[in-house]
């Protein structure tokens, strides 16, 4: 948990610490808060309007609630579930997820609540079209400065234009004819979104594979994005590698984004109240993505992700995932 919520005084002792905290609490000095591990001293209870930041509220129970732009814009409905995260050795709270599907819809998940002291999140799950997802981008989030995509594919596939609204392969999951070999394709994408619904970072992995036991060429591409303001350092967009399974193939990648100026971006976007809600933190903000997609010979797909956030103002940022057939950026 960042210094932002220490200043706001989120109570942590009211929540039991997960077993994973046993070996990590001692690493933190008195008064610091470790996600899922509680705090060494009680704190005052804040009101639900403590942040002063549009789209972010903090309840007296320690839950941070984020606005859901997809629901507001498209009336998307779905199921809200509570997900338990896992505390990592560095004290960050990581959330893992996966979906399996053979339907043509794009699965959509958005974090609408987060409790740093218990390492839990509330997630809205539904479906969204690629065009709807593309239109969620704000004017300041044009995605026109992506990192160099990394690919492992046959000649031509790597150079195909890939945008959220115009994909090089179909979105239905139906078999594509390529010579005598039928193919399908799918993607997994995760993103970290700020309070005014601007994408901070994202990582997408795409896979194209042969169906029904045919012999063909595997193609994959990873697309990464970071918000255009400077201050970023990254581990580099990973080149996809293929894993082989009895019923299909998989690919994926992991990337870490760090920003020493993230609190300045918050100040730029949200003004003094936004930075105040971060406790005037100058800690490095760290956003991690770890995404995977698996294509099965029978035409179904599996998506998986393992993401985390840490550092200054990161508790103001929420998580989004989407996965489906077709390639995207």
XYZ file of C-alpha atoms in Angstrom:
329
model
C 0.000 0.000 0.000
C 1.389 3.380 -0.938
C 1.936 6.359 1.346
C -1.212 7.903 -0.119
C -3.520 5.814 2.010
C -1.372 6.179 5.084
C -2.060 9.903 4.961
C -5.750 9.196 4.384
C -5.689 6.838 7.362
C -7.213 3.663 5.990
C -7.809 1.348 8.957
C -6.041 -1.965 8.424
C -6.212 -3.724 11.778
C -9.881 -4.503 11.245
C -8.898 -7.011 8.556
C -7.192 -10.303 9.200
C -3.832 -10.672 7.491
C -3.592 -13.496 4.945
C -1.216 -16.347 5.694
C 1.093 -15.082 2.947
C 1.931 -12.076 5.130
C 3.613 -14.036 7.877
C 7.090 -13.841 6.379
C 6.869 -10.341 4.946
C 5.559 -8.103 7.738
C 8.964 -7.917 9.389
C 10.437 -6.342 6.257
C 8.457 -3.155 6.734
C 9.254 -0.429 9.238
C 6.798 0.589 11.911
C 3.899 2.549 10.500
C 4.225 1.283 6.926
C 1.508 -0.752 5.318
C 2.033 -3.901 3.300
C -0.858 -5.046 1.044
C -2.635 -7.860 2.794
C -0.510 -7.569 5.934
C -2.182 -4.879 8.023
C -0.355 -2.071 9.836
C 1.508 -1.763 13.094
C -0.785 0.903 14.589
C -4.475 1.855 14.214
C -5.449 4.878 12.113
C -8.421 7.257 11.979
C -11.350 6.293 9.784
C -11.720 8.432 6.645
C -14.957 9.518 5.050
C -15.989 8.218 1.638
C -14.991 11.513 0.004
C -11.472 11.642 1.439
C -9.605 11.563 -1.873
C -11.172 14.612 -3.491
C -10.467 12.834 -6.791
C -13.323 12.338 -9.283
C -14.005 8.674 -9.890
C -12.283 7.438 -6.713
C -13.965 7.059 -3.307
C -12.684 5.490 -0.100
C -15.076 3.909 2.346
C -14.714 3.550 6.088
C -14.206 -0.184 5.519
C -10.957 0.462 3.620
C -12.349 -0.280 0.151
C -11.362 2.053 -2.692
C -14.153 2.313 -5.270
C -13.451 3.243 -8.900
C -15.858 4.545 -11.518
C -16.696 2.067 -14.254
C -16.624 3.889 -17.582
C -17.840 0.902 -19.599
C -21.018 0.630 -17.544
C -21.589 4.383 -17.733
C -20.973 4.630 -21.461
C -22.576 1.463 -22.784
C -24.822 0.247 -20.007
C -22.777 -2.935 -19.783
C -24.053 -5.224 -17.078
C -22.473 -8.284 -15.588
C -21.479 -9.973 -12.381
C -19.411 -8.279 -9.679
C -17.247 -10.735 -7.778
C -14.683 -10.378 -5.002
C -11.249 -11.749 -5.888
C -8.509 -12.583 -3.403
C -5.024 -11.508 -4.466
C -1.684 -12.912 -3.359
C 1.012 -10.949 -1.546
C 4.363 -11.149 -3.336
C 7.791 -11.222 -1.712
C 8.195 -7.481 -2.395
C 4.944 -6.722 -0.560
C 2.851 -5.958 -3.641
C -0.585 -7.432 -4.131
C -0.895 -9.491 -7.327
C -4.147 -10.542 -8.970
C -4.412 -13.553 -11.241
C -7.223 -14.352 -13.634
C -8.158 -16.649 -16.489
C -11.042 -17.357 -18.854
C -11.852 -20.186 -21.255
C -14.244 -19.669 -24.136
C -15.305 -20.807 -27.579
C -17.866 -18.017 -28.074
C -17.260 -15.018 -30.323
C -17.834 -12.293 -27.705
C -14.964 -10.352 -26.132
C -14.783 -10.960 -22.388
C -14.349 -7.776 -20.350
C -13.317 -7.313 -16.748
C -12.842 -4.044 -14.892
C -11.733 -3.534 -11.323
C -14.391 -1.480 -9.549
C -13.029 -1.862 -6.024
C -9.723 -2.533 -4.268
C -8.830 -3.095 -0.631
C -5.049 -2.792 -0.108
C -5.166 -3.927 3.502
C -6.818 -7.266 2.672
C -5.354 -7.746 -0.825
C -8.783 -8.081 -2.454
C -10.509 -6.550 -5.448
C -14.055 -6.362 -6.778
C -14.329 -7.088 -10.485
C -17.171 -6.451 -12.922
C -17.284 -9.175 -15.575
C -19.247 -8.891 -18.797
C -18.836 -8.695 -22.572
C -17.861 -5.804 -24.817
C -17.377 -5.342 -28.549
C -13.967 -4.382 -29.981
C -15.404 -1.064 -31.200
C -16.810 -0.308 -27.754
C -13.477 -1.091 -26.158
C -11.662 1.139 -28.650
C -14.024 4.043 -27.929
C -13.211 3.894 -24.210
C -9.913 5.600 -25.016
C -9.936 9.240 -23.958
C -8.654 12.067 -26.200
C -5.393 12.033 -24.242
C -5.024 8.275 -24.745
C -4.573 7.909 -28.489
C -2.222 4.928 -28.272
C -0.214 6.543 -31.079
C 3.111 6.103 -29.283
C 3.274 2.365 -28.604
C 6.493 0.580 -27.921
C 7.948 -1.388 -30.817
C 5.780 -4.509 -31.170
C 7.598 -7.809 -30.863
C 6.578 -10.728 -33.042
C 7.372 -14.340 -33.767
C 5.542 -15.197 -36.926
C 5.615 -16.116 -40.576
C 6.497 -13.480 -43.179
C 3.839 -10.791 -43.398
C 1.999 -11.414 -40.133
C 4.283 -9.173 -38.067
C 3.736 -6.160 -40.327
C -0.067 -6.288 -40.300
C -1.674 -3.142 -38.921
C -3.150 -3.860 -35.494
C -5.474 -1.336 -33.853
C -8.299 -1.820 -31.342
C -10.946 -1.179 -33.984
C -9.311 -2.704 -37.096
C -7.869 -6.153 -36.557
C -6.020 -8.163 -39.219
C -7.872 -11.370 -38.337
C -11.544 -12.032 -37.764
C -13.172 -11.619 -34.356
C -15.574 -14.556 -34.499
C -13.178 -17.435 -33.917
C -14.399 -19.086 -37.113
C -11.762 -20.971 -39.054
C -9.783 -18.872 -41.516
C -8.789 -20.408 -44.842
C -5.070 -20.127 -45.524
C -4.168 -22.453 -48.379
C -5.489 -25.804 -47.160
C -4.935 -25.003 -43.484
C -7.715 -23.533 -41.304
C -6.549 -21.054 -38.633
C -8.026 -19.251 -35.660
C -6.631 -16.388 -33.574
C -7.107 -14.760 -30.172
C -5.698 -12.169 -27.786
C -5.350 -11.270 -24.115
C -4.938 -7.654 -23.033
C -4.522 -6.043 -19.617
C -4.314 -2.333 -18.802
C -3.896 -0.005 -15.844
C -6.337 2.925 -15.969
C -6.125 6.237 -14.065
C -9.087 7.965 -12.300
C -10.104 9.955 -15.392
C -10.040 6.740 -17.435
C -6.782 7.336 -19.307
C -4.739 4.229 -19.984
C -1.426 4.365 -18.112
C 0.079 1.110 -19.404
C -1.106 -1.940 -21.322
C 0.263 -5.178 -22.713
C -1.424 -7.357 -25.318
C -0.428 -10.785 -26.560
C -1.851 -12.196 -29.811
C -1.745 -15.750 -31.196
C -2.740 -17.324 -34.526
C -2.733 -21.122 -34.722
C -3.785 -24.025 -37.026
C -6.943 -25.969 -36.245
C -8.143 -29.558 -36.130
C -4.741 -31.231 -36.321
C -3.597 -29.452 -39.485
C 0.072 -28.620 -39.850
C 0.597 -24.864 -40.135
C 2.606 -21.847 -39.005
C 2.236 -20.320 -35.552
C 2.137 -16.516 -35.434
C 2.294 -14.262 -32.375
C 2.722 -10.605 -31.541
C 3.067 -8.593 -28.313
C 1.968 -4.950 -28.242
C 2.878 -2.708 -25.307
C 1.792 0.847 -24.520
C 2.721 3.485 -21.961
C 1.211 6.931 -21.452
C 3.051 9.447 -23.614
C 4.412 11.677 -20.829
C 8.052 11.023 -19.954
C 9.595 9.584 -16.836
C 9.104 5.974 -17.900
C 11.525 3.092 -17.896
C 10.494 -0.419 -18.914
C 11.864 -3.919 -18.973
C 11.219 -3.913 -22.742
C 8.419 -5.390 -24.823
C 8.958 -9.164 -24.734
C 9.272 -11.185 -27.921
C 6.656 -13.929 -27.782
C 7.710 -17.537 -27.441
C 5.557 -20.569 -28.101
C 4.647 -23.304 -25.676
C 3.386 -26.624 -26.956
C 0.621 -28.653 -25.366
C -1.138 -31.827 -26.360
C -4.286 -29.949 -27.357
C -2.789 -26.730 -28.755
C -0.285 -23.930 -28.278
C 0.309 -20.874 -26.122
C 2.238 -17.622 -26.077
C 2.575 -14.576 -23.847
C 4.903 -12.093 -22.241
C 5.623 -10.018 -19.155
C 6.703 -6.395 -18.867
C 7.361 -4.002 -15.981
C 6.722 -0.261 -16.349
C 8.253 2.212 -13.873
C 7.596 5.951 -13.674
C 9.353 8.354 -11.325
C 7.092 11.202 -12.490
C 3.734 9.514 -12.054
C 2.749 11.805 -9.182
C 3.439 14.752 -11.531
C 1.062 13.241 -14.059
C -1.552 12.942 -11.311
C -0.941 16.590 -10.388
C -1.275 17.569 -14.055
C -4.507 15.617 -14.530
C -6.192 16.047 -11.145
C -4.639 19.127 -9.574
C -3.432 19.538 -5.982
C -6.243 17.436 -4.509
C -5.147 14.475 -6.609
C -1.564 14.678 -5.453
C -2.675 15.291 -1.873
C -4.651 12.045 -2.026
C -1.355 10.305 -2.802
C 0.206 11.753 0.321
C 2.430 13.947 -1.893
C 4.301 10.762 -2.648
C 7.365 10.745 -4.875
C 7.786 6.968 -4.783
C 8.422 5.264 -8.098
C 5.185 3.904 -9.541
C 5.492 0.331 -10.789
C 2.934 -1.397 -13.035
C 3.446 -5.043 -13.974
C 1.775 -7.043 -16.736
C 2.023 -10.779 -17.333
C -0.360 -11.988 -20.057
C -0.913 -15.279 -21.852
C -3.203 -16.700 -24.529
C -3.652 -20.359 -25.476
C -5.222 -21.661 -28.691
C -6.652 -25.157 -28.785
C -6.873 -27.367 -31.844
C -10.653 -27.573 -31.408
C -10.952 -23.782 -31.840
C -11.454 -22.708 -28.208
C -9.158 -20.240 -26.432
C -7.828 -19.655 -22.919
C -6.581 -16.327 -21.533
C -4.600 -15.785 -18.335
C -2.961 -12.813 -16.589
C -0.957 -12.033 -13.432
C -0.686 -8.256 -12.821
C 0.286 -5.959 -9.940
C 0.801 -2.270 -9.082
C 2.890 -0.481 -6.456
C 4.380 2.885 -5.533
C 3.300 6.524 -5.470
C -0.356 7.176 -6.401
C -0.831 3.656 -7.745
C -3.879 3.083 -5.526
C -5.715 5.646 -7.670
C -5.240 3.364 -10.688
C -7.521 0.442 -11.481
C -7.210 -2.646 -13.665
C -8.940 -3.725 -16.867
C -8.724 -6.918 -18.916
C -10.202 -7.959 -22.244
C -9.789 -11.135 -24.223
C -11.370 -12.675 -27.255
C -10.866 -13.792 -30.816
C -9.105 -11.493 -33.259
C -5.875 -9.539 -32.800
C -5.678 -6.153 -31.114
C -3.104 -3.641 -29.911
